CSV table of C-alpha atoms and ligand atoms in Angstrom, one decimal:
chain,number,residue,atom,x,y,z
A,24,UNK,CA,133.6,80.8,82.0
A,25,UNK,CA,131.2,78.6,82.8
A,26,UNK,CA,131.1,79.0,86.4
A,27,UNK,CA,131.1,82.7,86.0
A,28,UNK,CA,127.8,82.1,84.5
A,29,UNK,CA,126.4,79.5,86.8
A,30,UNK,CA,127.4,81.5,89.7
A,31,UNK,CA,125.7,84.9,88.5
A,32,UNK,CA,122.4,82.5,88.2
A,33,UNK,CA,122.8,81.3,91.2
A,34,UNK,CA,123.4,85.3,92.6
A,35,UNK,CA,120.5,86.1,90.8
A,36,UNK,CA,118.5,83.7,92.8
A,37,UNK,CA,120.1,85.3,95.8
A,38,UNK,CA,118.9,88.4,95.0
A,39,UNK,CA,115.6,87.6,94.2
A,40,UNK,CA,115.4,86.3,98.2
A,41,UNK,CA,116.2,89.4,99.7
A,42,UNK,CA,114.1,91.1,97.3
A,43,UNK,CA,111.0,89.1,98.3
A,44,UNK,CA,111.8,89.1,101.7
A,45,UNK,CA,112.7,93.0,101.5
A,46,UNK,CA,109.2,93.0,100.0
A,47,UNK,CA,107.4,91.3,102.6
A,48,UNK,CA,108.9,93.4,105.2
A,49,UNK,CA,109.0,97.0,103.7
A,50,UNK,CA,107.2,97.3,100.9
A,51,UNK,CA,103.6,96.8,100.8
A,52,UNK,CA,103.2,97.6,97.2
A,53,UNK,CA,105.0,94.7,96.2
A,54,UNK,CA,102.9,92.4,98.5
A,55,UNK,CA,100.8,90.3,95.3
A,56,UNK,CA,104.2,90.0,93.6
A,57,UNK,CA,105.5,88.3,97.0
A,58,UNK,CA,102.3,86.5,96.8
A,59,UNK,CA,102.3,85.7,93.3
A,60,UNK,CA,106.3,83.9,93.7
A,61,UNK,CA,105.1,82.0,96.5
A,62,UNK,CA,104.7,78.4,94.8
A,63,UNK,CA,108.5,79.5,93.6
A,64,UNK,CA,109.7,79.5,96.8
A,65,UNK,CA,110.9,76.4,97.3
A,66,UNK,CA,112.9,76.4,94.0
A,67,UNK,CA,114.0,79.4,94.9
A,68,UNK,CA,115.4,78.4,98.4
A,69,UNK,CA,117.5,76.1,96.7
A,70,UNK,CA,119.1,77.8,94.4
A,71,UNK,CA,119.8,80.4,97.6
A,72,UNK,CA,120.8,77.6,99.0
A,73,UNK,CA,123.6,76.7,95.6
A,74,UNK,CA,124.2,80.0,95.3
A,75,UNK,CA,126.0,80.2,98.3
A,76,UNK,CA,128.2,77.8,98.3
A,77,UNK,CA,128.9,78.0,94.7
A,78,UNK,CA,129.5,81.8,95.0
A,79,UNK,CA,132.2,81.1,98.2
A,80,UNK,CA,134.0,78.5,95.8
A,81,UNK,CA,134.1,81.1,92.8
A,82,UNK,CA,135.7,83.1,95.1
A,83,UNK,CA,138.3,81.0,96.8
A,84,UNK,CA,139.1,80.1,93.0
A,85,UNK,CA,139.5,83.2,91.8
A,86,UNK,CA,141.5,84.5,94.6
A,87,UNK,CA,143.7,80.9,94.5
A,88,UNK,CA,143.5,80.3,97.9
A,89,UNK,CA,143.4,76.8,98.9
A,90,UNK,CA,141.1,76.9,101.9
A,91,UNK,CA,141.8,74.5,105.2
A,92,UNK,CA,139.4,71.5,104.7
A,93,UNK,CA,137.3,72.6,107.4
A,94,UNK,CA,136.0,75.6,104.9
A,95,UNK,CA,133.9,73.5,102.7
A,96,UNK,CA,131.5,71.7,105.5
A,97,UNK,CA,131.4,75.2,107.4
A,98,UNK,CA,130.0,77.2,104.3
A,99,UNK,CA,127.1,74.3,103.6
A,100,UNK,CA,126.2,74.4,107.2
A,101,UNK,CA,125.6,77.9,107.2
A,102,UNK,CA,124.2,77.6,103.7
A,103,UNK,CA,121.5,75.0,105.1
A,104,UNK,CA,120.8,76.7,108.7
A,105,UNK,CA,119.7,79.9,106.3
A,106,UNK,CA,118.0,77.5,103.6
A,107,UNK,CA,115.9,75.4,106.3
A,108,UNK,CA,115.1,78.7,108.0
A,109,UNK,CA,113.7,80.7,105.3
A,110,UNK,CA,111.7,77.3,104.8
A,111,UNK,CA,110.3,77.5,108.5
A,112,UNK,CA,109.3,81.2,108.3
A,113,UNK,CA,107.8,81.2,104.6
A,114,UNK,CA,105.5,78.0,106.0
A,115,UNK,CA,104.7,79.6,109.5
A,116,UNK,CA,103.7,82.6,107.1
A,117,UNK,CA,101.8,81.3,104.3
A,118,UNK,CA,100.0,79.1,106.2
A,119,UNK,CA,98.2,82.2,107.9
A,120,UNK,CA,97.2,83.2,105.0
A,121,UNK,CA,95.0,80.2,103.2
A,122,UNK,CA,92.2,80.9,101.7
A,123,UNK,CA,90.7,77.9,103.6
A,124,UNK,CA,91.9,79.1,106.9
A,125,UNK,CA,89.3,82.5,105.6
A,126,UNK,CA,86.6,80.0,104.8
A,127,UNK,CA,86.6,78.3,108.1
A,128,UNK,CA,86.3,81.6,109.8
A,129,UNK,CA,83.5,82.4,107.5
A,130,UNK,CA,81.8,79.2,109.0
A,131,UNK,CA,82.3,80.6,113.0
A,132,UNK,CA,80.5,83.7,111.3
A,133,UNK,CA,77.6,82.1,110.6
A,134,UNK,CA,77.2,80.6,113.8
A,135,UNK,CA,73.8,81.5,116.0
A,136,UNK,CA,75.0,84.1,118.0
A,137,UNK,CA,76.6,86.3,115.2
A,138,UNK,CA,75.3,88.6,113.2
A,139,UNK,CA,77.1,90.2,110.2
A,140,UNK,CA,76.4,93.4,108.9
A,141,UNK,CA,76.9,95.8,106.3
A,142,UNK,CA,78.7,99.3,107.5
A,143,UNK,CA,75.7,101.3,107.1
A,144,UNK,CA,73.7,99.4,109.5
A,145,UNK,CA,75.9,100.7,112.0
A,146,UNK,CA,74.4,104.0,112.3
A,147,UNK,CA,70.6,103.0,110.8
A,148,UNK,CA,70.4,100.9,113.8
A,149,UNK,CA,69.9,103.2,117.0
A,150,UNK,CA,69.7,100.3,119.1
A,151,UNK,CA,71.7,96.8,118.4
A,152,UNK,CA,70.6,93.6,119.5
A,153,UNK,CA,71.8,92.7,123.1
A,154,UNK,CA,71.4,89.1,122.3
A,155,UNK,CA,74.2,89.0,119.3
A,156,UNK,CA,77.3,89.4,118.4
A,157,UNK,CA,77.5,92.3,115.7
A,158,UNK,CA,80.0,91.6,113.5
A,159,UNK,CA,81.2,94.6,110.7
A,160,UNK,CA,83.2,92.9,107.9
A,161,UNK,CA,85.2,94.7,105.7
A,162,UNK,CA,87.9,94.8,103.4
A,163,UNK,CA,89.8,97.6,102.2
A,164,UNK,CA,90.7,97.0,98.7
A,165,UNK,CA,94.5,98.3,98.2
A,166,UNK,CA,95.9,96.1,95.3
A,167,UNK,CA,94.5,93.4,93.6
A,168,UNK,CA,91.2,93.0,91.9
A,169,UNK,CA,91.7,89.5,91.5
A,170,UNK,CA,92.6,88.6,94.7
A,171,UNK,CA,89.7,90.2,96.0
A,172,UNK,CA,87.1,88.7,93.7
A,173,UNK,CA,88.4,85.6,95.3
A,174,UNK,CA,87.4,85.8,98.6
A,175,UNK,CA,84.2,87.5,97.5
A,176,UNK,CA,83.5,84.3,96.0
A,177,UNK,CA,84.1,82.4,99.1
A,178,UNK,CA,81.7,84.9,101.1
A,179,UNK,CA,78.9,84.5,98.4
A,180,UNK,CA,79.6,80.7,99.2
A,181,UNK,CA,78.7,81.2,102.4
A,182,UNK,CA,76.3,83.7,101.7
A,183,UNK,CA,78.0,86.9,103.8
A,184,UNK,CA,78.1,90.2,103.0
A,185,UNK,CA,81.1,92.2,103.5
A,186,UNK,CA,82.0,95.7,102.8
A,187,UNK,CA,84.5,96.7,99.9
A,188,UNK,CA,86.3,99.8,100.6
A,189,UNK,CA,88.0,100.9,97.0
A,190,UNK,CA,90.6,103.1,96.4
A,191,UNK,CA,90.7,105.6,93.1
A,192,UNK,CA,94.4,105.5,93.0
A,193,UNK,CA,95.9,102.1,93.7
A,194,UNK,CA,99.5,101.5,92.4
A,195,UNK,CA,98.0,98.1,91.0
A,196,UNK,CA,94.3,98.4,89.5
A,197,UNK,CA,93.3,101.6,87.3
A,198,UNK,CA,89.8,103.1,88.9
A,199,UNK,CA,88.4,102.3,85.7
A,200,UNK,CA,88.7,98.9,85.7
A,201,UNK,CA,87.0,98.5,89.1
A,202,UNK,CA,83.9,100.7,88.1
A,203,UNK,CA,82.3,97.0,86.8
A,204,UNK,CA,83.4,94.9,89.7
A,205,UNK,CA,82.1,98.0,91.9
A,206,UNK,CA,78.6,97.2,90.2
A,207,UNK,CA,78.6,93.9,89.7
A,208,UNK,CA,79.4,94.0,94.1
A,209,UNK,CA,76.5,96.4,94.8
A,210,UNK,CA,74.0,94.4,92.9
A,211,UNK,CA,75.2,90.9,94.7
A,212,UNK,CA,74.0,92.9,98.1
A,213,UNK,CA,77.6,94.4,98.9
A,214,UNK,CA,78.2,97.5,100.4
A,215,UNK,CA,80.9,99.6,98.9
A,216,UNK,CA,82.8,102.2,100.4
A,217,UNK,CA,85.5,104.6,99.7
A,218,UNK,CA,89.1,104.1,100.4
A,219,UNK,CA,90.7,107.6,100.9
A,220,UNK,CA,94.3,109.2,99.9
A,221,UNK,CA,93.4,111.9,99.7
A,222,UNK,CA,96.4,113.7,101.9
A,223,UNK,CA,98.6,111.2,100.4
A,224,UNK,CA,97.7,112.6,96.7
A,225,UNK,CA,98.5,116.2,98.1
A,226,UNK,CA,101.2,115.4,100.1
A,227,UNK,CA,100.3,116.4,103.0
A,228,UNK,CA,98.1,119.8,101.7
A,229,UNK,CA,95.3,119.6,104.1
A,230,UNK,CA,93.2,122.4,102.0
A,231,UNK,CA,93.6,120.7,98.8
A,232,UNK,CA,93.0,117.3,100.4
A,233,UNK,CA,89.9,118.2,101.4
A,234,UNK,CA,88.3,119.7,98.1
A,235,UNK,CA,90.0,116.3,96.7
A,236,UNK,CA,87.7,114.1,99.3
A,237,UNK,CA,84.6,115.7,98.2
A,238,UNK,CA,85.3,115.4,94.8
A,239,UNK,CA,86.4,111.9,94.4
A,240,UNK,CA,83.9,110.7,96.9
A,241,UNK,CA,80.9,112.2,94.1
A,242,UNK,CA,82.9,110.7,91.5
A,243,UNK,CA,82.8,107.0,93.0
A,244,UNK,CA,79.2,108.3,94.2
A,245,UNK,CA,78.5,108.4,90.2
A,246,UNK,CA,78.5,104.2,90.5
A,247,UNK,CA,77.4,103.5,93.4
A,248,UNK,CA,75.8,104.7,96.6
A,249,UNK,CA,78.3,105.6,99.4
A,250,UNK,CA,77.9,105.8,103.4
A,251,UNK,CA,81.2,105.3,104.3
A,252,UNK,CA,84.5,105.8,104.3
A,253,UNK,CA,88.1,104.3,105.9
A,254,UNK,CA,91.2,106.0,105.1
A,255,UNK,CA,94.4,104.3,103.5
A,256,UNK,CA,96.9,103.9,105.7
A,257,UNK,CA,100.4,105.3,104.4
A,258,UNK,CA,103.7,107.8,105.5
A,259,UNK,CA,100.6,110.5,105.3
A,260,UNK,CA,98.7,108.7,107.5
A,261,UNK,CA,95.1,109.6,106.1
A,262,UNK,CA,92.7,109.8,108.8
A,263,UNK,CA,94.4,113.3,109.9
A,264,UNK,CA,91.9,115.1,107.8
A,265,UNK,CA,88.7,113.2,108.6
A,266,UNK,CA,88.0,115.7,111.6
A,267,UNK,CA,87.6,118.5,109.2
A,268,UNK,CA,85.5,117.0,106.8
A,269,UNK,CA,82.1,118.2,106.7
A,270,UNK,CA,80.3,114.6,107.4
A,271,UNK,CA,76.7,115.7,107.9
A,272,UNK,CA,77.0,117.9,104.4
A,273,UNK,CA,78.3,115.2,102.6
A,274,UNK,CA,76.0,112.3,104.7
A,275,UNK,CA,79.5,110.0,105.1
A,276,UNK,CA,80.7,108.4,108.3
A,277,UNK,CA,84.4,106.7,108.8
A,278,UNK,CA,85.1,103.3,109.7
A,279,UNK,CA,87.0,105.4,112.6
A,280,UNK,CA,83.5,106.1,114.4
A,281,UNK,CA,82.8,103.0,115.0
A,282,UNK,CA,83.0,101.9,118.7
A,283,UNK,CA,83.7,98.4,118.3
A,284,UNK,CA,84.7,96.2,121.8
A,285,UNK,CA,86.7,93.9,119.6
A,286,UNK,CA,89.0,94.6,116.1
A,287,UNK,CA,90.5,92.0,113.9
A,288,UNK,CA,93.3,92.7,111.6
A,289,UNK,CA,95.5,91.4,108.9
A,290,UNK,CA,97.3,95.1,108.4
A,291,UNK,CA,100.4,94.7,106.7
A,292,UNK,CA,100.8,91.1,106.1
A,293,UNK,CA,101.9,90.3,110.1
A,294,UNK,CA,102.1,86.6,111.2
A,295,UNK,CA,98.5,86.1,112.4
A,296,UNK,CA,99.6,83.4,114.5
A,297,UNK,CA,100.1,85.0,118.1
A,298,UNK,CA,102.2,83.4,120.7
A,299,UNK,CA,100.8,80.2,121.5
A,300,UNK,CA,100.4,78.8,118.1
A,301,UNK,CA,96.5,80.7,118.2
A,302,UNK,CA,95.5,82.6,115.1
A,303,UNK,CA,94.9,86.0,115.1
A,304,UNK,CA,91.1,84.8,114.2
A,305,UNK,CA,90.5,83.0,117.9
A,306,UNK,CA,90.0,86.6,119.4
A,307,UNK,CA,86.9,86.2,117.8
A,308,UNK,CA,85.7,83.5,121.0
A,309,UNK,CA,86.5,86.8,123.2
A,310,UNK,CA,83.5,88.3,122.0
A,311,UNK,CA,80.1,88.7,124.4
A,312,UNK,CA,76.9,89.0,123.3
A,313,UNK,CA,75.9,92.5,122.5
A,314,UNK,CA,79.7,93.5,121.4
A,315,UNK,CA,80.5,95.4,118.1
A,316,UNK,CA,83.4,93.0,115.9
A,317,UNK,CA,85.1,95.2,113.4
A,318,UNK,CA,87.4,92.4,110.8
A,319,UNK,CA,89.6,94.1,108.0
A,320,UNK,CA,91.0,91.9,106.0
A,321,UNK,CA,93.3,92.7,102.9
A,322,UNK,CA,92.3,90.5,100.0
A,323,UNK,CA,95.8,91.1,98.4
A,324,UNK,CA,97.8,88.4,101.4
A,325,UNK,CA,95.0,85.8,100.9
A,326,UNK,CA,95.9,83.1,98.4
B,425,ZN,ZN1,94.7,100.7,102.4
């Protein structure tokens, strides 16, 4: 009885592996959950690890089939190659995401030849300087509130001002609690935007879609001034409808429009480390004066 019970622990464990690794691979929804479990991982690894050979010994019991003596050191080898391999990825993977490894690049930012701007500046400035690196930083603010205040706190640090594009129908913060953040952001010197769904809400409804846009953009335009807008990427694919909108009626522009020479991206939680052992940050050095530097980051993977 007992080992019934230690072994459907020790599956539970299991489980709760390939659900976080499901999660990091399929579904972004779950990504602050993954985040949140990380300090568990190791735990965790090793009760995958005890799971496994536990489980194949509950089995061979139950079954009452005396294995060959080879059986045992075969099933805790494979049990440790998996074990010490989750352990290499998790580390390889985390370790992109520090919020120290944010900070640093914060500090290349405010290097001489840089110059970061807010969105709007873009297109108020007919002519940028030819003697700096324009850099447009932005984050698009998908799930967590909290995890967003805390690299706002960094930037205010380091005194840089990014723009916060927010979405009215996040699967993890209710618009309503954002509306105070949203202020408190603006009156620091940030620049909000809005995150559209718009096709997403509709599925897929173009006509709808669009009267939703305008609607929702005066709603978040009842908190807080709003230039510009970058769509949410999903199955729906957002940015379909942003050629019909009306921009010079409704005096928006798209994160879209921008010609930029350079583009940095954390989208969906991918190893930032290219080949090489560089981060995904050191295409930064590839930048001449003069170029446009667009950087999305998702506050959500930053821990
Ligand atoms: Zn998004």
């Amino acid at each position: 009885m007992l080992w019934i019970i230690v072994a459907i622990l020790l599956g539970l464990s299991l489980l709760t592996w390939i659900f976080l690794i499901y999660s990091l691979f399929q579904e972004y929804r779950y990504a602050t959950l993954f985040i949140d479990m990380l300090p568990f991982y190791q735990p965790l690894n090793f009760f995958a690890l005890l799971s496994v050979v536990v489980s194949s010994y509950l089995i061979l019991y139950i079954y009452e089939w005396s294995p060959p003596q080879w059986i045992a050191p075969l099933v805790l080898s494979i049990g440790l190659i998996l074990n010490l391999s989750l352990i290499y990825f998790f580390r390889k993977w985390s370790n992109c995401y520090k919020l120290s490894v944010y900070a640093d690049f914060l500090d290349e930012l405010k290097k001489e030849q840089y110059s970061v701007k807010r969105f709007s500046e873009f297109n108020q400035t007919p002519q940028l300087d030819k003697n700096k690196i324009h850099v447009f930083l932005r984050h698009d603010v998908d799930l967590s509130l909290n995890r967003l205040l805390n690299i706002i706190k960094i930037e205010k640090e380091k005194n840089i001002s990014s723009t916060l594009f927010f979405r009215l129908h996040s699967e993890k913060y209710i618009f309503e609690k954002s509306i105070p953040i949203i202020q408190y952001l603006h009156s620091e010197g940030f620049e909000i935007g809005f995150h559209y769904e718009v096709l997403s809400q509709t599925e897929g409804n173009t006509e709808e879609a669009l009267v939703l846009f305008t609607k929702e953009l005066n709603k978040l335009r009842e908190y807080t001034p709003i230039k510009v807008v970058s769509p949410h990427g999903d199955k729906y694919s957002n940015q379909k409808i942003w050629s019909l909108v009306d921009k010079a009626k409704l005096d928006v522009w798209s994160t879209y429009d921008m010609k930029r020479d350079i583009y940095i991206t954390d989208a969906g939680g991918k190893n930032m480390f290219k080949q090489h052992g560089s981060h995904i940050f050191d295409k930064l050095k590839e930048a001449k004066l003069g170029d446009v530097v667009q950087i999305l980051i998702h506050a959500d993977w930053w821990y």
